[in-house]
Coordinates of C-alpha atoms and ligand atoms in Angstrom, one line a residue:
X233 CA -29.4 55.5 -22.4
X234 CA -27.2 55.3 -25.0
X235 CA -26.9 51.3 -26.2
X236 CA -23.0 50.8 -25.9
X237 CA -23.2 52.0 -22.6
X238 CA -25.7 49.5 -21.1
X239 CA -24.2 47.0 -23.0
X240 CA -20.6 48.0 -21.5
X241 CA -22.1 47.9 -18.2
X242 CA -24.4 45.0 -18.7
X243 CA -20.9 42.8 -19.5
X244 CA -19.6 43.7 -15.7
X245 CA -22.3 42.1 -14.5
X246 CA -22.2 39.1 -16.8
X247 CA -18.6 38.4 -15.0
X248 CA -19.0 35.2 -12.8
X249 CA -19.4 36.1 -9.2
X250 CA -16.6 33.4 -8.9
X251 CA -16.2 29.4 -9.5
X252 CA -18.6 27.2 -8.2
X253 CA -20.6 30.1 -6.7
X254 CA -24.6 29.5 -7.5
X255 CA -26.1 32.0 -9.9
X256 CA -28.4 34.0 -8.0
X257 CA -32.0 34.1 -9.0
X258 CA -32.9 36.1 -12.1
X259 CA -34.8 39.3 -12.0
X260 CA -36.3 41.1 -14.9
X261 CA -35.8 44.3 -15.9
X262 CA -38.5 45.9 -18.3
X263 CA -38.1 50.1 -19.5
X264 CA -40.6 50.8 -22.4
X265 CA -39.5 48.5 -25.2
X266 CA -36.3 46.6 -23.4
X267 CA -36.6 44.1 -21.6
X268 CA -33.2 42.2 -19.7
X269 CA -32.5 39.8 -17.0
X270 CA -30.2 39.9 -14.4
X271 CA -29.1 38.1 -11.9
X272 CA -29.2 38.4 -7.9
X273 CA -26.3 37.6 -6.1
X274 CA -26.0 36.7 -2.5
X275 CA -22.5 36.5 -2.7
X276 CA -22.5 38.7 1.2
X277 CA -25.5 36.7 2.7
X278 CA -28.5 39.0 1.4
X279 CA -29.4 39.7 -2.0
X280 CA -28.3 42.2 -4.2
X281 CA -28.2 43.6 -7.6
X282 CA -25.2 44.8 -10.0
X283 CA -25.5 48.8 -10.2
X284 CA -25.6 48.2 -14.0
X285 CA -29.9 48.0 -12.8
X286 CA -30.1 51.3 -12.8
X287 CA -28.8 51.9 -16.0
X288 CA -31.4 49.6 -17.5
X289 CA -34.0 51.7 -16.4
X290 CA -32.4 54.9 -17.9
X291 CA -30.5 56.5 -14.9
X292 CA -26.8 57.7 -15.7
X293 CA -24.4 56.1 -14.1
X294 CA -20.6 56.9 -13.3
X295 CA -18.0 54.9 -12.0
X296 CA -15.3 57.1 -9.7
X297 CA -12.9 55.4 -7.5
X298 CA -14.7 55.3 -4.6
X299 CA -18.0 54.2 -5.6
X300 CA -20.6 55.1 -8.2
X301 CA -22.0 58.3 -8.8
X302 CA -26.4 57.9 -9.8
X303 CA -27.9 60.4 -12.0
X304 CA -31.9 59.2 -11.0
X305 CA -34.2 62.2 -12.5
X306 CA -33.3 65.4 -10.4
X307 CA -31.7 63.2 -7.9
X308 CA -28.2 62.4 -7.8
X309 CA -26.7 59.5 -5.6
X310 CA -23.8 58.6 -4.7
X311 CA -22.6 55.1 -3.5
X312 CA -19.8 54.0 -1.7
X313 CA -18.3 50.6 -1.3
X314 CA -18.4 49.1 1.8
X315 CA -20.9 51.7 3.1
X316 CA -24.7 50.6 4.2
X317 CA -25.9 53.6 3.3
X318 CA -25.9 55.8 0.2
X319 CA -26.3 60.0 -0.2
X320 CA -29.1 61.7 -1.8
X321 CA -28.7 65.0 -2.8
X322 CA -26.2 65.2 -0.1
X323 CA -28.4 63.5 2.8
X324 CA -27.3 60.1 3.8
X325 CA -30.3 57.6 3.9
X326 CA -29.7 54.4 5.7
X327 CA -29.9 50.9 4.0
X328 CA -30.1 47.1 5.7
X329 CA -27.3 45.9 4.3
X330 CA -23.5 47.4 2.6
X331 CA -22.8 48.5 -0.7
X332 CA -19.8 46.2 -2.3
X333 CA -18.0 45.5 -5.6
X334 CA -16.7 42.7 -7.0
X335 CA -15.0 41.4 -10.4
X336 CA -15.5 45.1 -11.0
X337 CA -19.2 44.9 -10.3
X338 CA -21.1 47.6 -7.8
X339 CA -23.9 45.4 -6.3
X340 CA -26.2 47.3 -4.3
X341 CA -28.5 45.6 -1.8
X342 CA -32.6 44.6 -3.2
X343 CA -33.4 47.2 -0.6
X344 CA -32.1 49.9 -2.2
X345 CA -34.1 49.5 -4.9
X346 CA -37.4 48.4 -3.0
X347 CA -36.9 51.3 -0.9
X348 CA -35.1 53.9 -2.6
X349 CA -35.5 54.1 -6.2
X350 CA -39.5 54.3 -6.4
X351 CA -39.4 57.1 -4.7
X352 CA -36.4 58.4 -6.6
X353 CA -38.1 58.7 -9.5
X354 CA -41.8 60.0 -8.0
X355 CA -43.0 56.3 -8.9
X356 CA -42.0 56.3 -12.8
X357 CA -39.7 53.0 -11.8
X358 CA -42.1 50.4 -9.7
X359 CA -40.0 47.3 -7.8
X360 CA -41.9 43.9 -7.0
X361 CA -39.5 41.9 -5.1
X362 CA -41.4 39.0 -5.0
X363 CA -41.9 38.7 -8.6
X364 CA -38.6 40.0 -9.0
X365 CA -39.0 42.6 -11.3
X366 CA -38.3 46.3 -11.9
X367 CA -40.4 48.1 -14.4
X368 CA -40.2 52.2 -15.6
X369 CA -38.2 54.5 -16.6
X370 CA -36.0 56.8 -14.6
X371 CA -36.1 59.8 -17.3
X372 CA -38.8 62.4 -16.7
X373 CA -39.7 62.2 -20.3
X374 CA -40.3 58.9 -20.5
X375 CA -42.7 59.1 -17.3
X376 CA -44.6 61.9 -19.0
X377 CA -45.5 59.8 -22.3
X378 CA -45.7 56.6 -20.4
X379 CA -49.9 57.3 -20.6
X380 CA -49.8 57.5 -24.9
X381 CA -47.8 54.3 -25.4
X382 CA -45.1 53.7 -26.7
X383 CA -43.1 56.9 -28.6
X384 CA -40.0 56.4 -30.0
X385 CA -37.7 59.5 -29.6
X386 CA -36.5 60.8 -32.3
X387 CA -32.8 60.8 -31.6
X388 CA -30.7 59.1 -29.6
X389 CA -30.2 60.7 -26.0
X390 CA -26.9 61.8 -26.0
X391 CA -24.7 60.0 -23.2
X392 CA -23.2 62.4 -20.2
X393 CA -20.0 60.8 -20.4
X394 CA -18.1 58.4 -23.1
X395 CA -18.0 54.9 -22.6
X396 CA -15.5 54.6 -20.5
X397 CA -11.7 52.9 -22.1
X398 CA -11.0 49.6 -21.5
X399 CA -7.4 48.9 -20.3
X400 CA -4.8 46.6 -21.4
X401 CA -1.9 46.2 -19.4
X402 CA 1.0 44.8 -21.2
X403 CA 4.2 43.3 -19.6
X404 CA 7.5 42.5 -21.3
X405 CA 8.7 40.0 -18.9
X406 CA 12.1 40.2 -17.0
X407 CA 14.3 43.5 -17.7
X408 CA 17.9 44.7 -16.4
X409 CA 19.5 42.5 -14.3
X410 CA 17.3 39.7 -14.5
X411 CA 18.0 38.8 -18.5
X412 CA 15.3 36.1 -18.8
X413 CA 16.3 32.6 -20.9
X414 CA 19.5 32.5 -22.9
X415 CA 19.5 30.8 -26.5
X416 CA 22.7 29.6 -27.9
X417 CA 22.8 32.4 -30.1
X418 CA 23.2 34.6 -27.3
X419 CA 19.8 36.0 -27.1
X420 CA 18.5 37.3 -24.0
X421 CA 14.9 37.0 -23.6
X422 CA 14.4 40.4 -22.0
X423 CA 15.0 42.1 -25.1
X424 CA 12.2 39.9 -27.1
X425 CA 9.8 40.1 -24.8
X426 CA 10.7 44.3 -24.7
X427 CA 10.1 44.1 -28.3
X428 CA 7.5 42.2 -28.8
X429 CA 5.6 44.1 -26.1
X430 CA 6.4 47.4 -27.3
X431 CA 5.0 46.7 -30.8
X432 CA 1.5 44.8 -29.4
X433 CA 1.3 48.2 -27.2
X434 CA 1.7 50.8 -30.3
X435 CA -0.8 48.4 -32.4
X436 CA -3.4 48.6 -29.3
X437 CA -2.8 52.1 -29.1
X438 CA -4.7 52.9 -32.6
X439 CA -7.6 51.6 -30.8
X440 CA -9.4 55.0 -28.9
X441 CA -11.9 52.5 -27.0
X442 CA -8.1 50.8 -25.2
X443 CA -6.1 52.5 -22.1
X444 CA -3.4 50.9 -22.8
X445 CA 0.2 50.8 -20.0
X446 CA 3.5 49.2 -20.2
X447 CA 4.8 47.9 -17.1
X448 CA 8.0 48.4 -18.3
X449 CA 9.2 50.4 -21.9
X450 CA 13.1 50.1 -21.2
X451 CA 15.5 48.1 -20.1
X452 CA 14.9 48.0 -16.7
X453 CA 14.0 45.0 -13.8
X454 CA 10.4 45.5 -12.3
X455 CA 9.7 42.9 -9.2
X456 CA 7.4 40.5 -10.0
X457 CA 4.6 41.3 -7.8
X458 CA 4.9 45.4 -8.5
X459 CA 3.7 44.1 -12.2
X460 CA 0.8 43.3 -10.8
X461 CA 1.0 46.2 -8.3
X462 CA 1.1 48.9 -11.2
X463 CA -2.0 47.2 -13.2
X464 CA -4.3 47.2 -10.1
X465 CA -3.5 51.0 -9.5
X466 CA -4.1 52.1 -13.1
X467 CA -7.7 50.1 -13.2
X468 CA -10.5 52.7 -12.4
X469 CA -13.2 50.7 -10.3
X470 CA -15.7 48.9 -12.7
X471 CA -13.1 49.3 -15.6
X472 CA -12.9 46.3 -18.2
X473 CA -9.3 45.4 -17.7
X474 CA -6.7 42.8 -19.0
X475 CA -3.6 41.9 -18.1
X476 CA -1.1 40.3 -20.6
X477 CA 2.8 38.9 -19.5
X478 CA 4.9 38.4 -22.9
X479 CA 8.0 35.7 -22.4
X480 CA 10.0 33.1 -23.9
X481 CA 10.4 29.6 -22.9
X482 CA 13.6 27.7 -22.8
X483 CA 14.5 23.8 -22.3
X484 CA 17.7 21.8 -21.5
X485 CA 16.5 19.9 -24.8
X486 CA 17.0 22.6 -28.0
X487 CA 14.4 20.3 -30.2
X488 CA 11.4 21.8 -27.8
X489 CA 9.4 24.2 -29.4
X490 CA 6.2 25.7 -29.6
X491 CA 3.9 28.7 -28.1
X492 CA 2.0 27.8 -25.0
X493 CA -0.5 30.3 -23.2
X494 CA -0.8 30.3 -19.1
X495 CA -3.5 31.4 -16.5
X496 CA -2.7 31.0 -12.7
X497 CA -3.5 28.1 -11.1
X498 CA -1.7 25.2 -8.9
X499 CA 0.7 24.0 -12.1
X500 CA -0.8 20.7 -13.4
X501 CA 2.1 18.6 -15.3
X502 CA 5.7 18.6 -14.7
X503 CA 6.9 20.6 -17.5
X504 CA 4.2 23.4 -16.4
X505 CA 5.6 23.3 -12.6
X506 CA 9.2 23.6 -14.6
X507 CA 8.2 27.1 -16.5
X508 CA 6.8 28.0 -13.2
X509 CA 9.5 27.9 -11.4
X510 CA 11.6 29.8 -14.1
X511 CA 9.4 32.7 -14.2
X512 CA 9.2 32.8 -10.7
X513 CA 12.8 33.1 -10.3
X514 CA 13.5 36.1 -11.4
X515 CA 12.3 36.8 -7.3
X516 CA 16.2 36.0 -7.1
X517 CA 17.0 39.6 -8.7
X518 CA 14.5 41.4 -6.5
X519 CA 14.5 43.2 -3.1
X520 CA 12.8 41.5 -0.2
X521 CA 9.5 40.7 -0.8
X522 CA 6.2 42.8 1.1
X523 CA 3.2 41.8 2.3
X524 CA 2.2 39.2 4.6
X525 CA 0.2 35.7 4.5
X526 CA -2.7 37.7 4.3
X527 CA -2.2 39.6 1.9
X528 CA -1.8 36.6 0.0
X529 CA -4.8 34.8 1.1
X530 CA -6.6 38.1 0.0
X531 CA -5.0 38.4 -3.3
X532 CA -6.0 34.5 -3.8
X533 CA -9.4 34.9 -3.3
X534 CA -9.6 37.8 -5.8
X535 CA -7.8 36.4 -8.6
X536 CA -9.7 33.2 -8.3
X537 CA -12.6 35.1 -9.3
X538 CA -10.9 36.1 -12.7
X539 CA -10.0 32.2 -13.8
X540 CA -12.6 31.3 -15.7
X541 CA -12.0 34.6 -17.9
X542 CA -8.1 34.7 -17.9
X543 CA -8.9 30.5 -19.6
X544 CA -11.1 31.6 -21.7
X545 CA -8.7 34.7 -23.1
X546 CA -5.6 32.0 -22.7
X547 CA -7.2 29.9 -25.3
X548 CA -8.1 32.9 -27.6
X549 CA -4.3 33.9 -27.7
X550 CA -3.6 30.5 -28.6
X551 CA -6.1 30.5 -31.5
X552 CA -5.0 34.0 -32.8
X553 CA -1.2 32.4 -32.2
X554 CA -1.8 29.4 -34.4
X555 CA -2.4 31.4 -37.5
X556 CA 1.1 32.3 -37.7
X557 CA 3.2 30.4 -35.4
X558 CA 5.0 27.4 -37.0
X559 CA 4.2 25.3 -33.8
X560 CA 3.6 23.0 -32.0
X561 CA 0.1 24.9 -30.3
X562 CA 1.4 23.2 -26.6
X563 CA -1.9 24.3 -25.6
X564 CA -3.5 26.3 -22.3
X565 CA -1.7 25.5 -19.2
X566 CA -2.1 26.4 -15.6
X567 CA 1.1 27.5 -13.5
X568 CA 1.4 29.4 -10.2
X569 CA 3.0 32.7 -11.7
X570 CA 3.9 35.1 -9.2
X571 CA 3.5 37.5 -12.1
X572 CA 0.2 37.0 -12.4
X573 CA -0.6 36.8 -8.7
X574 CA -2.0 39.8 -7.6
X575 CA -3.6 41.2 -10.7
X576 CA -7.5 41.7 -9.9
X577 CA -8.1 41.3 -13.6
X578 CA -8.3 38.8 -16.1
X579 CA -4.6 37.6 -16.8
X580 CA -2.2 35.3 -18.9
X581 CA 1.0 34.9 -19.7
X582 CA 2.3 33.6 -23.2
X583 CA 5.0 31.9 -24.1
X584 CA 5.9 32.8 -27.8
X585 CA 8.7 30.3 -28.7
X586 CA 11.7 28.6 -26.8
X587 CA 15.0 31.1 -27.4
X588 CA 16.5 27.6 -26.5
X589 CA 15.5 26.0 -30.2
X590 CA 18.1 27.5 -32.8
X591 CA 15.4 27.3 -35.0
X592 CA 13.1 29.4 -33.0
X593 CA 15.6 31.5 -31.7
X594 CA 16.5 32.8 -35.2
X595 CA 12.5 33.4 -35.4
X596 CA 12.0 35.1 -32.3
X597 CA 15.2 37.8 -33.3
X598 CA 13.2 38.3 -36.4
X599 CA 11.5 41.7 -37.0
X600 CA 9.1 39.9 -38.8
X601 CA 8.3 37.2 -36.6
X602 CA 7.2 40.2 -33.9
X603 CA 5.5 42.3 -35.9
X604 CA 3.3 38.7 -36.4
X605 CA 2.7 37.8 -32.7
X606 CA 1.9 41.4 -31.1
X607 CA -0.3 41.8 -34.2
X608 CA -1.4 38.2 -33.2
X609 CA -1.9 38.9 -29.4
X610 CA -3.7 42.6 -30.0
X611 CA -6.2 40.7 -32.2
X612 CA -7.0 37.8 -29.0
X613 CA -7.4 41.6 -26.8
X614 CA -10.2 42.6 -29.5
X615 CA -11.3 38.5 -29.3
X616 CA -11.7 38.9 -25.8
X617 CA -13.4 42.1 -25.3
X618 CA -16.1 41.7 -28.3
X619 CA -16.7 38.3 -26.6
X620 CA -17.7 39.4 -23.0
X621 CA -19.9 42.6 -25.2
X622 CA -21.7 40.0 -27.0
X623 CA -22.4 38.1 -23.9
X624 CA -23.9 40.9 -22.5
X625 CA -25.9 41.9 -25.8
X626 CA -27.4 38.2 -26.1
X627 CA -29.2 37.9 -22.3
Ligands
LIG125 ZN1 10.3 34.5 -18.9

């Protein structure tokens, strides 16, 4: 298996299963010379494993929509979430407990793999569940030269499909009829936060590993939670995703100042509830809202599995910010943004300067001053993203 790959997969399963949830208890996973750990979760009341398993042990995996898609030898198998059962070779073949995903992850139940995968691959791949441990390889190859020792292949399987692209979802916040802060030079933060946005988009672009969307490229109003809406629709199922909201602050007194990065939580300080409630009033400019109290309880319970990430990536824009930004670094804060609400993906918002400060103002209408911060806020997107790989690499 090609080593990006695992190592792409591998950092799904490193994403925390959600705060204050227990780790599960670690299993190891040995094919000829690699060894890795892993652990279970019993997230749904039984134990299971992250799909990302089966690559260790040299099967091809591919992640659809719908489910997951298991090259195993000759067999192929596909897995569907929600389902207690996966398909081999086109027969279905019954399992205890359901297939589910979550923080992008596929976890399949421990009987899947006690039950189905030695026989998968004729007994090249042996599962102790009581040790907790998986050992073998699913290639045929590998099998066959298993009895000589260890043989290094001379080159490099070659992957069935590319690692798959990371997206980054960028949003310039506000837009037509909802212009955003005013400074007292007249500008309108709808058109920064277009520009600025545009420009980190076109510098992400040059990246072929980055999907990269625009909520918005014009001068147009999209409803808060249709942001969030749009970024959940592009995300494939397992896909690394970020989500990134670009805005100016603003302050009855013009000496504030400043940059200032947000992830969503219950707003903590007074000034925090006070940018909250600015951002979330661009509602006023909307249609009437959709979805019901569950749907919000729902959306809660996702995004609260994405905090720890969206703090950690809030405090890399910050560092990447304070390289160029004349300041004050006002730090990570926490807010309720609607905007960032129902994204099932890590996800910030930034603050880049108050339009209300003359001084920043000036700074903010400056070419220069945007080419700075989207070069600035593409950089925290590499941060992030090499972070959670080398995460992965290191267990
Ligand atoms: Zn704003």
């Amino acid at each position: 298996m090609n080593p990006i790959i695992t190592a792409l997969l591998l950092s799904f399963a490193s994403a925390p299963a959600g705060l204050g949830a227990q780790p599960g208890q670690p299993w190891t996973i040995e094919s000829g010379p690699r060894s890795s750990q892993v652990n279970e979760s019993t997230a749904r009341g039984y134990a299971a494993l992250p799909a990302s398993v089966l690559v260790s042990v040299g099967a091809e995996v591919s992640y659809a929509r719908e489910g997951v898609v298991v090259q195993v030898g000759a067999h192929q198998v596909a897995v569907a979430n929600g389902a207690a059962q996966v398909t081999v070779d086109g027969t279905a073949r019954p399992l205890a407990h359901a297939v589910y995903a979550e923080s992008g992850v596929v976890f399949l139940p421990v009987d899947f793999f006690r039950e189905l995968l030695p026989g998968l691959t004729d007994g090249r791949v042996r599962v102790d569940v009581a040790r907790r441990s998986i050992r073998g390889s699913a290639a045929r190859q590998a099998g066959a030269v298993a009895a000589t020792e260890e043989v290094t292949p001379a080159v490099e399987p070659v992957p069935m499909r590319a690692p798959q692209r990371k997206l980054v979802v960028v949003d310039a916040g506000h837009g037509g009829r909802d212009p955003g802060a005013s400074g007292p030079g007249g500008t309108r933060e709808k058109n920064v936060t277009l520009a600025v946005a545009r420009r980190l988009a076109a510098i992400l672009r040059e990246d072929p590993s980055l999907e990269v969307r625009m909520t918005r490229d014009r001068d147009t109003l999209i409803a808060l939670h249709d942001r969030a809406r749009l970024a959940n629709r592009w995300r494939d199922e397992g896909q690394p995703a970020l989500f990134i909201s670009v805005h100016c602050n603003a302050n009855p007194s013009r000496s504030e100042k400043g940059y200032e990065t947000y992830f969503l939580a219950e707003a903590r300080t007074a000034d925090a509830r006070r940018v909250e409630a600015f951002e979330n009033a661009s509602v006023k400019y909307e249609e009437a809202p959709v979805g019901g109290p569950m749907a919000f309880i729902l959306t809660d319970l996702r995004q609260n599995q994405h905090l720890r990430e969206s703090s950690d990536w809030a405090q890399l824009v910050q560092n990447r910010l304070r390289e160029i930004h004349p300041g004050p670094n006002r730090g990570v804060k926490q807010a309720g943004f609607a905007v960032l609400r129902g994204a099932f993906m890590p996800a910030v918002l930034v603050e880049i300067g108050f339009v209300s400060n003359p001084t920043e103002e000036r700074l903010l209408n400056g070419e220069e001053m945007q080419r700075e911060v989207a070069a600035q806020l593409a950089r925290s997107v590499h941060d992030f993203f090499a972070r959670t790989q080398q995460a992965s690499a290191s267990r």
